[in-house]
Short mmCIF file of C-alpha atoms and ligand atoms in Angstrom, two decimals:
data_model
loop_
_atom_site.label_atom_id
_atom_site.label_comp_id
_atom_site.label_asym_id
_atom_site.label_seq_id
_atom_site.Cartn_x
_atom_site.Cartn_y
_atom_site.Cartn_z
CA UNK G 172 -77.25 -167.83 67.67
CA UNK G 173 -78.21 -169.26 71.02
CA UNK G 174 -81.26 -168.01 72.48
CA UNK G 175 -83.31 -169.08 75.86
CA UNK G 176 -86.49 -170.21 74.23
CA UNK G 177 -89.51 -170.84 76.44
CA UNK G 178 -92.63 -172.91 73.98
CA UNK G 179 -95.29 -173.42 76.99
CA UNK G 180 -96.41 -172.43 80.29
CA UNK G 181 -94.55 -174.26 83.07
CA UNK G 182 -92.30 -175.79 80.10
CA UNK G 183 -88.28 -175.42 80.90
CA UNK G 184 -85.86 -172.55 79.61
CA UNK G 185 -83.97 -174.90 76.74
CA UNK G 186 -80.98 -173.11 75.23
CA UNK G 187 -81.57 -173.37 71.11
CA UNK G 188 -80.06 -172.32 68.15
CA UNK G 189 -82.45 -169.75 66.65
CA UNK G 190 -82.32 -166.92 63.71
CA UNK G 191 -80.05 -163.95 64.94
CA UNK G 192 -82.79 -160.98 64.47
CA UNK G 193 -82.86 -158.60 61.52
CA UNK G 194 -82.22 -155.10 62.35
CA UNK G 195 -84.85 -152.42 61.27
CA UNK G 196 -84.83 -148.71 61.05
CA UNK G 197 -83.63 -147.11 64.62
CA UNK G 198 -82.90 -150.55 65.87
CA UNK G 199 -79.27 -151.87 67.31
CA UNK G 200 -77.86 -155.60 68.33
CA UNK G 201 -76.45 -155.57 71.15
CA UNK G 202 -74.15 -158.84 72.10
CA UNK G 203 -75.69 -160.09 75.36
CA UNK G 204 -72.58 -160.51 78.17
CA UNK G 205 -74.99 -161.11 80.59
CA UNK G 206 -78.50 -160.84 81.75
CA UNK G 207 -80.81 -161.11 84.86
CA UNK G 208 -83.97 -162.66 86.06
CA UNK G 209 -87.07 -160.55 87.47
CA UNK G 210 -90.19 -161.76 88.59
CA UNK G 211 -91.52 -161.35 85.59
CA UNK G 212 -89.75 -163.76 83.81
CA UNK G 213 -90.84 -166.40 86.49
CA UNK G 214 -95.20 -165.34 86.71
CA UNK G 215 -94.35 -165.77 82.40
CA UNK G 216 -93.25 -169.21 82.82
CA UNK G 217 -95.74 -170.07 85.51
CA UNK G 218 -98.44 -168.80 82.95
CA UNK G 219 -99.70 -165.84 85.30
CA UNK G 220 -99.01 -163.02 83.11
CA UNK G 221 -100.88 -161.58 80.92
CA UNK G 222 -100.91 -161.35 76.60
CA UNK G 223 -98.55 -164.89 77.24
CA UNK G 224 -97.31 -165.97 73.39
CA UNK G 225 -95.13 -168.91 72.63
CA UNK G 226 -92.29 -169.62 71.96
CA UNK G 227 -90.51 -166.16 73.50
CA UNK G 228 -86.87 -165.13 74.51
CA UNK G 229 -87.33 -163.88 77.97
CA UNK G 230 -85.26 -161.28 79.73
CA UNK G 231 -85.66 -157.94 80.35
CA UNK G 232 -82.32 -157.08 82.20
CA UNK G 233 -79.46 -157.05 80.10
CA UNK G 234 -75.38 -155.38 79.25
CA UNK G 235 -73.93 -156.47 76.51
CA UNK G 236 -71.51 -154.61 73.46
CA UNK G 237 -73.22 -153.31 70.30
CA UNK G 238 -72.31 -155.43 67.07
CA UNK G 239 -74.38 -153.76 65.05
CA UNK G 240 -76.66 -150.64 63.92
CA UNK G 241 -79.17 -150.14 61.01
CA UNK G 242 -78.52 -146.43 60.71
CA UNK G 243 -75.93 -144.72 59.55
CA UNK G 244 -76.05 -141.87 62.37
CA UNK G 245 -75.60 -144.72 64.90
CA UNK G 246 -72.10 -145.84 63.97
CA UNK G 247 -70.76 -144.49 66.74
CA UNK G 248 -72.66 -147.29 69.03
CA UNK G 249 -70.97 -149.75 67.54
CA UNK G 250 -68.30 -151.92 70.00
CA UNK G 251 -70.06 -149.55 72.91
CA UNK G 252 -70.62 -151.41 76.31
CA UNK G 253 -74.53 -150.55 76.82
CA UNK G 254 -77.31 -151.57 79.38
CA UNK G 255 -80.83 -151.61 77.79
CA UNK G 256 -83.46 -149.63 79.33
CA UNK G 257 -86.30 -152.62 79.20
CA UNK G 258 -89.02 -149.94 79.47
CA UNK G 259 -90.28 -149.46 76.30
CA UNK G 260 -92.63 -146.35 74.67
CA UNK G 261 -93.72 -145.10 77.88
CA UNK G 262 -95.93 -142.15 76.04
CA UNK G 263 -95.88 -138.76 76.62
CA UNK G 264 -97.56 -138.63 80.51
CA UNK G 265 -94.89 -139.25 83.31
CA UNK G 266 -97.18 -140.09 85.42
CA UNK G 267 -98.20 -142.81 83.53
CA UNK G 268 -97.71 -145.44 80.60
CA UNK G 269 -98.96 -144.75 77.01
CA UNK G 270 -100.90 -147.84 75.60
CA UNK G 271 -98.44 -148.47 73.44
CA UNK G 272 -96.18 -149.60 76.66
CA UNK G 273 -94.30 -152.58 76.18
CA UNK G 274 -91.54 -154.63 78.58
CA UNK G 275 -88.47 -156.26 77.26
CA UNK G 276 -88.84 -159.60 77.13
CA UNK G 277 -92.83 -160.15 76.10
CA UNK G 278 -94.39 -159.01 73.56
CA UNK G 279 -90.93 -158.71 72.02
CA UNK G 280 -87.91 -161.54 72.16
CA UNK G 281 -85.84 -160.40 75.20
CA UNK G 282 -82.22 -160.86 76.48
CA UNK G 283 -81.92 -164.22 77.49
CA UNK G 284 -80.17 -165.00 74.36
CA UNK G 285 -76.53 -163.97 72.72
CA UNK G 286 -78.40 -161.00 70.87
CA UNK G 287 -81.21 -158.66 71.28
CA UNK G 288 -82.35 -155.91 69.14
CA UNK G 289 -83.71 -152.90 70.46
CA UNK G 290 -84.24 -149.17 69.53
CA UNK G 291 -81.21 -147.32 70.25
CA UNK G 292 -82.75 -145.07 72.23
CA UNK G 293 -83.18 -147.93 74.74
CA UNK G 294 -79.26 -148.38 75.19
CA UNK G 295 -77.21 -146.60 77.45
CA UNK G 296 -73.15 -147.00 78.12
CA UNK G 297 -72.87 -149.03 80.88
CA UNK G 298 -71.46 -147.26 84.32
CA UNK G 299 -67.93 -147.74 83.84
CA UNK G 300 -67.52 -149.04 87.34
CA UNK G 301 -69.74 -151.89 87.05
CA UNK G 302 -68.82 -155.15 85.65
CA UNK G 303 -71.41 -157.02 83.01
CA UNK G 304 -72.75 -159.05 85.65
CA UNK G 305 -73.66 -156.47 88.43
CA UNK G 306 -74.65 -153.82 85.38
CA UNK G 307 -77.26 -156.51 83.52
CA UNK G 308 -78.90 -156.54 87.33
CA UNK G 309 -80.28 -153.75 87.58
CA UNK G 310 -82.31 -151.93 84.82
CA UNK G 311 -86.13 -153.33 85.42
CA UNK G 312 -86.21 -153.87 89.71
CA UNK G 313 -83.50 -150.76 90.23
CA UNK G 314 -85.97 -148.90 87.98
CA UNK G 315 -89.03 -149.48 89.27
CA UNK G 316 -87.44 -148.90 92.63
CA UNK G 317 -86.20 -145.58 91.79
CA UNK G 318 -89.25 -144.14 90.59
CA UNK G 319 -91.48 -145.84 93.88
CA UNK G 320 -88.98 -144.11 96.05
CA UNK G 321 -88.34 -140.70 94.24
CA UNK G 322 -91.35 -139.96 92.23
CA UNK G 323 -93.99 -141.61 93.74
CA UNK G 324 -93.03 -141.44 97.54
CA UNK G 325 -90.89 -138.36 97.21
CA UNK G 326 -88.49 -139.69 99.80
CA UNK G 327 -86.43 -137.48 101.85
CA UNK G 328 -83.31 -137.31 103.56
CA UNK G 329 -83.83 -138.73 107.36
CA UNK G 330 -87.19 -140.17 106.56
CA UNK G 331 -88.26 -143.32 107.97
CA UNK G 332 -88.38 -146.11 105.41
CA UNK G 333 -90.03 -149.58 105.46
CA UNK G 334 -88.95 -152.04 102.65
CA UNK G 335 -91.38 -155.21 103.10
CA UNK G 336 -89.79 -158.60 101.67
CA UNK G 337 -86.59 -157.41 101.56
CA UNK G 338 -85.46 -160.74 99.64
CA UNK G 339 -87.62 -158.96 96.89
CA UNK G 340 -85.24 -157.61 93.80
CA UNK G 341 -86.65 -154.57 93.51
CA UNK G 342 -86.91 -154.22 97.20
CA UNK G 343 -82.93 -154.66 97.16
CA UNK G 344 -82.68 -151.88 94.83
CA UNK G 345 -84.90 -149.65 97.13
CA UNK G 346 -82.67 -150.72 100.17
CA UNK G 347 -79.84 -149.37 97.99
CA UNK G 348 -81.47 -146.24 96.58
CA UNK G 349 -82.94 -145.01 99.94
CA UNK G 350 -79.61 -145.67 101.79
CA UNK G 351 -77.62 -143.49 99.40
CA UNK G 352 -80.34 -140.81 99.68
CA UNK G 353 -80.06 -139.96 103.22
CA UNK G 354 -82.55 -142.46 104.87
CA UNK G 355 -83.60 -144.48 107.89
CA UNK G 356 -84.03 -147.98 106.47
CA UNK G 357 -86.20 -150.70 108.32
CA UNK G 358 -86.91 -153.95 106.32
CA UNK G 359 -89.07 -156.74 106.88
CA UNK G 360 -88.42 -160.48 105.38
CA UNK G 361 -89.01 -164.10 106.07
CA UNK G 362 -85.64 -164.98 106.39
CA UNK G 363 -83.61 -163.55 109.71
CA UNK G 364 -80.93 -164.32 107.25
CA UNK G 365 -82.05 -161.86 104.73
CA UNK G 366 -82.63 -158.91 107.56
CA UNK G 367 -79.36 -159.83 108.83
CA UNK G 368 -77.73 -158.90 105.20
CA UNK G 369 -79.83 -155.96 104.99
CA UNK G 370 -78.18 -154.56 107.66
CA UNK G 371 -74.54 -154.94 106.71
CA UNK G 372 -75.42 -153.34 104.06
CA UNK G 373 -76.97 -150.18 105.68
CA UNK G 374 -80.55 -151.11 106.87
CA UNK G 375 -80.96 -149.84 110.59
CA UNK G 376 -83.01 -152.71 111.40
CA UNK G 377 -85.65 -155.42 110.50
CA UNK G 378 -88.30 -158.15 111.43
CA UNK G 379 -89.43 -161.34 110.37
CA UNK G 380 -93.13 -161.10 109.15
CA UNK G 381 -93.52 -164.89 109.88
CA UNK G 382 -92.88 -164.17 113.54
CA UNK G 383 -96.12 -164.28 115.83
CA UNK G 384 -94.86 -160.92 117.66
CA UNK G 385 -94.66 -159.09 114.08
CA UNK G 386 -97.07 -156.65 115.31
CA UNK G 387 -95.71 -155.57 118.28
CA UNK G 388 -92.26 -156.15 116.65
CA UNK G 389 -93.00 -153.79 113.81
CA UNK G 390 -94.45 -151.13 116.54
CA UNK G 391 -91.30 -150.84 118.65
CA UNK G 392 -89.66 -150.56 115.15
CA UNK G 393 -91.43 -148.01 114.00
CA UNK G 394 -91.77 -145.78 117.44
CA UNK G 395 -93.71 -142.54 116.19
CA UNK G 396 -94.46 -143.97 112.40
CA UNK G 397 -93.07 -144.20 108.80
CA UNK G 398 -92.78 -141.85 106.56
CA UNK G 399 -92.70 -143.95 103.97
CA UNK G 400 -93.68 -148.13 102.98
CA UNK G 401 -92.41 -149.82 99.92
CA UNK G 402 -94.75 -153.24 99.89
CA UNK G 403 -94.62 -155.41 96.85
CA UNK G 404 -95.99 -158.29 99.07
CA UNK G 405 -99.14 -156.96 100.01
CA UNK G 406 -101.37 -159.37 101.45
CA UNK G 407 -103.28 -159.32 104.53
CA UNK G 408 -99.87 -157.71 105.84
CA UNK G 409 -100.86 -154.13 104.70
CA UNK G 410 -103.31 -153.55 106.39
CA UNK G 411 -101.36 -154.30 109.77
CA UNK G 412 -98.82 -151.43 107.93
CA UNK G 413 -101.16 -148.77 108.22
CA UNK G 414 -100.85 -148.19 112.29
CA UNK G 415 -97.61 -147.58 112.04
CA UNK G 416 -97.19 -144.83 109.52
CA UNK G 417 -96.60 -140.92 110.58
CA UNK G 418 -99.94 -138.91 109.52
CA UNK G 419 -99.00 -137.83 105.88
CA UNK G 420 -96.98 -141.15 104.71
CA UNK G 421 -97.28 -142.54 101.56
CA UNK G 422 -97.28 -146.01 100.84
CA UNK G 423 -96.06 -147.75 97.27
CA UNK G 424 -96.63 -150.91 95.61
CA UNK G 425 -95.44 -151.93 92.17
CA UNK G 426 -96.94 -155.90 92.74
CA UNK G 427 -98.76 -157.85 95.29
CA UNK G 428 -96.93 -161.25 95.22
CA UNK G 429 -98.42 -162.33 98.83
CA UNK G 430 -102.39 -161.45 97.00
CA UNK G 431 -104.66 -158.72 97.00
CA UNK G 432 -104.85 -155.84 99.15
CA UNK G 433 -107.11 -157.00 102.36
CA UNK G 434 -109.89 -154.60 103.78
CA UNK G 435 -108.29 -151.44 104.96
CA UNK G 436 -109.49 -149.23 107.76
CA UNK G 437 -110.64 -146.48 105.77
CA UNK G 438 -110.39 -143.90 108.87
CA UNK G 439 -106.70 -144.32 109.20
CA UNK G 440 -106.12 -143.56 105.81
CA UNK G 441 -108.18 -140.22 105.79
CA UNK G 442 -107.57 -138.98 109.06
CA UNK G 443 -103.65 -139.74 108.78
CA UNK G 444 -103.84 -137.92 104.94
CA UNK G 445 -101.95 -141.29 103.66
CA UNK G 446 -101.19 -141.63 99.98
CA UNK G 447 -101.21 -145.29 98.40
CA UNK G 448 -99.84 -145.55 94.93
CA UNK G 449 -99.53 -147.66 92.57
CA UNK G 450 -96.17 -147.47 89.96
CA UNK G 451 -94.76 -149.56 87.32
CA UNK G 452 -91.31 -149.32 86.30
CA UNK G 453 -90.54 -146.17 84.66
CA UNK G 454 -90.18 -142.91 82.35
CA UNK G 455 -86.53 -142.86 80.25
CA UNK G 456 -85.84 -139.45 82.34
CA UNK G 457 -85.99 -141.57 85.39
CA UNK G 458 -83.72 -144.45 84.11
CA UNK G 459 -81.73 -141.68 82.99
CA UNK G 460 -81.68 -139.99 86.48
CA UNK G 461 -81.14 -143.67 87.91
CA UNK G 462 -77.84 -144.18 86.28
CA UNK G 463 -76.57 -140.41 87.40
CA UNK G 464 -77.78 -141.27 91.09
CA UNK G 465 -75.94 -144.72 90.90
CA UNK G 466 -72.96 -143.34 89.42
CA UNK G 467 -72.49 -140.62 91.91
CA UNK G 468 -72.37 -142.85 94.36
CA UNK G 469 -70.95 -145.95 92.89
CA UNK G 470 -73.92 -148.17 94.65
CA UNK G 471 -73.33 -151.62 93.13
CA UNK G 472 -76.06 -154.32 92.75
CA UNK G 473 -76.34 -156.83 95.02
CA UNK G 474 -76.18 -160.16 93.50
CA UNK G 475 -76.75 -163.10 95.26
CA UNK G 476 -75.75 -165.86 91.40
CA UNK G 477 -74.31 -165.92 88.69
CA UNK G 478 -75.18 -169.14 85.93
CA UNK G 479 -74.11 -169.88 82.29
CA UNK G 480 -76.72 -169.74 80.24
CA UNK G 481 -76.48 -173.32 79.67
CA UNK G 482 -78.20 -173.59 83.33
CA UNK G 483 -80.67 -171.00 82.94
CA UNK G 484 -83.33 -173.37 84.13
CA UNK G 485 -81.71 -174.36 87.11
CA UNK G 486 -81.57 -170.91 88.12
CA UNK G 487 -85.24 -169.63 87.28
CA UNK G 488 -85.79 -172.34 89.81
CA UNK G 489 -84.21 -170.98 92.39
CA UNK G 490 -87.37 -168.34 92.19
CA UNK G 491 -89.71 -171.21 92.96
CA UNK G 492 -88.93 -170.50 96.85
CA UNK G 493 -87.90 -166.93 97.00
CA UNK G 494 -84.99 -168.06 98.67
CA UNK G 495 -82.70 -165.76 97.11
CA UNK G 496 -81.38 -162.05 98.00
CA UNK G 497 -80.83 -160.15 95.29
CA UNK G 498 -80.26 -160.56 91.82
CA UNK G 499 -79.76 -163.85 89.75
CA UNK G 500 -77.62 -163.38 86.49
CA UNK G 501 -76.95 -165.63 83.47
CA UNK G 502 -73.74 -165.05 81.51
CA UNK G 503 -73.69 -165.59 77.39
CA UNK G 504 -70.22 -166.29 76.39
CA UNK G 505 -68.76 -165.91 73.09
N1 NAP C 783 -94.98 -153.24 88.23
C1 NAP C 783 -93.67 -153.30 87.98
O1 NAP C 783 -93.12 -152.53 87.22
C2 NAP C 783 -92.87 -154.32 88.70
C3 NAP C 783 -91.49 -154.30 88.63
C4 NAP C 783 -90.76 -155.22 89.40
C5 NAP C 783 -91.44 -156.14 90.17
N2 NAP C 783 -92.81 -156.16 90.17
C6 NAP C 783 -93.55 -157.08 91.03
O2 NAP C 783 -93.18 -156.76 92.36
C7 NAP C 783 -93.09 -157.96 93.14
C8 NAP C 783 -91.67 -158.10 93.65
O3 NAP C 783 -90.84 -158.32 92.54
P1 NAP C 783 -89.33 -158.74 92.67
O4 NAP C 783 -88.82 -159.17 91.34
O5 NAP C 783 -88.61 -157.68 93.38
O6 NAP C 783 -89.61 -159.98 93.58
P2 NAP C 783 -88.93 -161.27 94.00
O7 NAP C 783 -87.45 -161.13 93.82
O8 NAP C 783 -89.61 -162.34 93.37
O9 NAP C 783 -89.25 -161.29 95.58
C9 NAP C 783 -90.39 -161.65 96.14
C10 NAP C 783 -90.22 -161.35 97.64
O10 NAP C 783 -91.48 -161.07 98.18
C11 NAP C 783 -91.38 -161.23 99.57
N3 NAP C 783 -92.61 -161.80 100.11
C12 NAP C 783 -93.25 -162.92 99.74
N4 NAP C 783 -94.32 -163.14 100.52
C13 NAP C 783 -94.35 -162.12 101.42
C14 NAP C 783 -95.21 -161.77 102.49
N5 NAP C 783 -96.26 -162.51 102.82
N6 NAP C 783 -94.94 -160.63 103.18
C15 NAP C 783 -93.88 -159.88 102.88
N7 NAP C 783 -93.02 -160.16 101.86
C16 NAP C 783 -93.27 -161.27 101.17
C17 NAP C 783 -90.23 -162.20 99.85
O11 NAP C 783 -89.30 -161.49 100.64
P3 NAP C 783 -88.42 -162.24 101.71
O12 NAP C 783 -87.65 -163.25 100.94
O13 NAP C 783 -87.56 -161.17 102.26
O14 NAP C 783 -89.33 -162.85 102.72
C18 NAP C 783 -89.71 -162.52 98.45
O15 NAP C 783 -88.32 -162.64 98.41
C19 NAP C 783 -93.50 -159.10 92.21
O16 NAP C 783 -94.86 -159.34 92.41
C20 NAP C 783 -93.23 -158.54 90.83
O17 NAP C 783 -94.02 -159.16 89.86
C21 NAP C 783 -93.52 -155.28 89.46
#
């Protein structure tokens, strides 16, 4: 079968012909249709991930049709149009990972090939109003979204909400998820471009963090505070974040691709009661409650390419200057 093999860091994604994997107990194979880049995929080529191991199938995002099943008592899978769930043995504690934690796509071959085993209890029937393109976008980012937003920050309807780096897949998927729930959206990006899209597609406003009025910008923005911060930047930017939050905000990060946090003023975060939390993508109750809360509402991915596989290099590239908003997808044909 084809597969997207990566042998080094900073090597390109060359399309091979490798061993189609052997089922084991519990296991499916599901017949990748198509599949999506995260972040992830990108820090793994670049070498800044951690437990690297070569050569690997990336992908974590994928939808695809099950060809086959090890069990018996999964028959019924079989020719089923599934996402996977890339978030594997989370553990027992919601409100954290297990050590035996693992994402799609490293340790284990991912979906950036025609198949992918997984446990079955990692497939789901794909929302019947998605296609395979918008469906393979959003598993990992719309995931860890979901449960920064509704676990973590415990968002509300009419709360104030600040998405920072907008461009940012999983900040698309918060844009998406807090705009269905009821919120007041503001985002913040590089790119007037990027705020301008946010907007059409529900954001009530945004700014341009490269601007040299971003402070004052983000002030009149924010008028008496946010409620709550999604900020997967970080970077010296979050500590400017802090005075302008309401007293009682919470503030979420699930990566810090702009560095480390900076110093924070200490007193604003005790005197204003702020929560700052760190997540990671998610419990299978929450990609579970993702799908209902997508379905009900029909909210479709927002994807900005779509490659063959046969380009799958020239579109990890595309990553190299965040110019993108939303999701990039790679298609497997038959
Ligand atoms: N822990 C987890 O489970 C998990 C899951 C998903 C992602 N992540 C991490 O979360 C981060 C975002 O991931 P992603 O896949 O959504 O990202 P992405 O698509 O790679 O987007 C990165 C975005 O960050 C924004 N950004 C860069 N520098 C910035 C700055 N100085 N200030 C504000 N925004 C800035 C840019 O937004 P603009 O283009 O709008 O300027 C850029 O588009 C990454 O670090 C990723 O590794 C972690």
């Amino acid at each position: 079968m084809k597969a997207l093999v990566l042998h080094g860091i900073k090597e390109p994604l060359k399309l091979e012909e490798v061993s189609k994997p052997t089922l084991n107990a519990g296991e499916v194979l599901v017949k990748i249709k198509a599949a999506a880049f995260n972040r992830r995929d990108y820090w793994i080529q670049q070498g800044k991930y951690a437990g690297l191991k070569f050569p690997i199938t990336l992908g974590s995002d994928g939808c695809g049709v099950i060809a086959e099943v090890f069990d018996d008592a999964n028959q019924h899978w079989i020719g089923k149009e599934v996402v996977i769930n890339p978030s594997f043995n989370w553990g027992d504690a919601p409100n954290y990972q297990g050590k035996d934690f693992k994402i799609l796509g490293l340790p284990d071959d991912g979906t950036f090939a025609a198949y992918v085993k997984v446990p079955v209890a990692q497939v789901y029937e794909k929302p019947k109003y998605l296609n395979y393109i918008e469906a393979a976008a959003f598993p990992l980012a719309g995931l860890t979204a979901y449960r920064a937003l509704f676990t973590k920050a415990q968002l509300q309807k009419d709360e104030k909400v600040l998405l920072v780096g907008i461009g940012g897949g999983a900040a698309t998927f918060a844009l998406l998820w807090a705009i269905h729930a009821g919120a007041e959206v503001y985002v913040t990006s590089g790119s007037d471009d990027k705020i301008a899209k946010a907007i059409t597609l529900g954001a009530k406003g945004g700014i341009n963090y490269k601007s040299e009025s971003y402070d004052t910008d983000l002030q009149a923005l924010a008028a008496d505070g946010f409620d709550v911060i999604i900020d997967s930047a970080i970077g010296e930017g979050f500590a400017k974040h802090l005075n302008h939050v309401k007293p009682g905000a919470r503030l979420v990060f699930f990566g810090a691709t702009a560095g480390d946090l900076p110093p924070l003023n200490a007193r604003i975060i005790f005197w204003k009661q702020l929560q700052i939390m760190g997540t990671t993508m998610g419990t299978a109750q929450e990609f579970e409650d993702m799908l209902q809360f997508m379905t009900k509402h029909e909210i479709k991915p927002v994807v900005e390419s779509v490659f063959a596989c046969e380009d799958a290099e020239q579109a990890i590239r595309l990553m190299d200057q965040s110019d993108q908003f939303g999701k990039i997808v790679i298609t497997f044909n038959d």
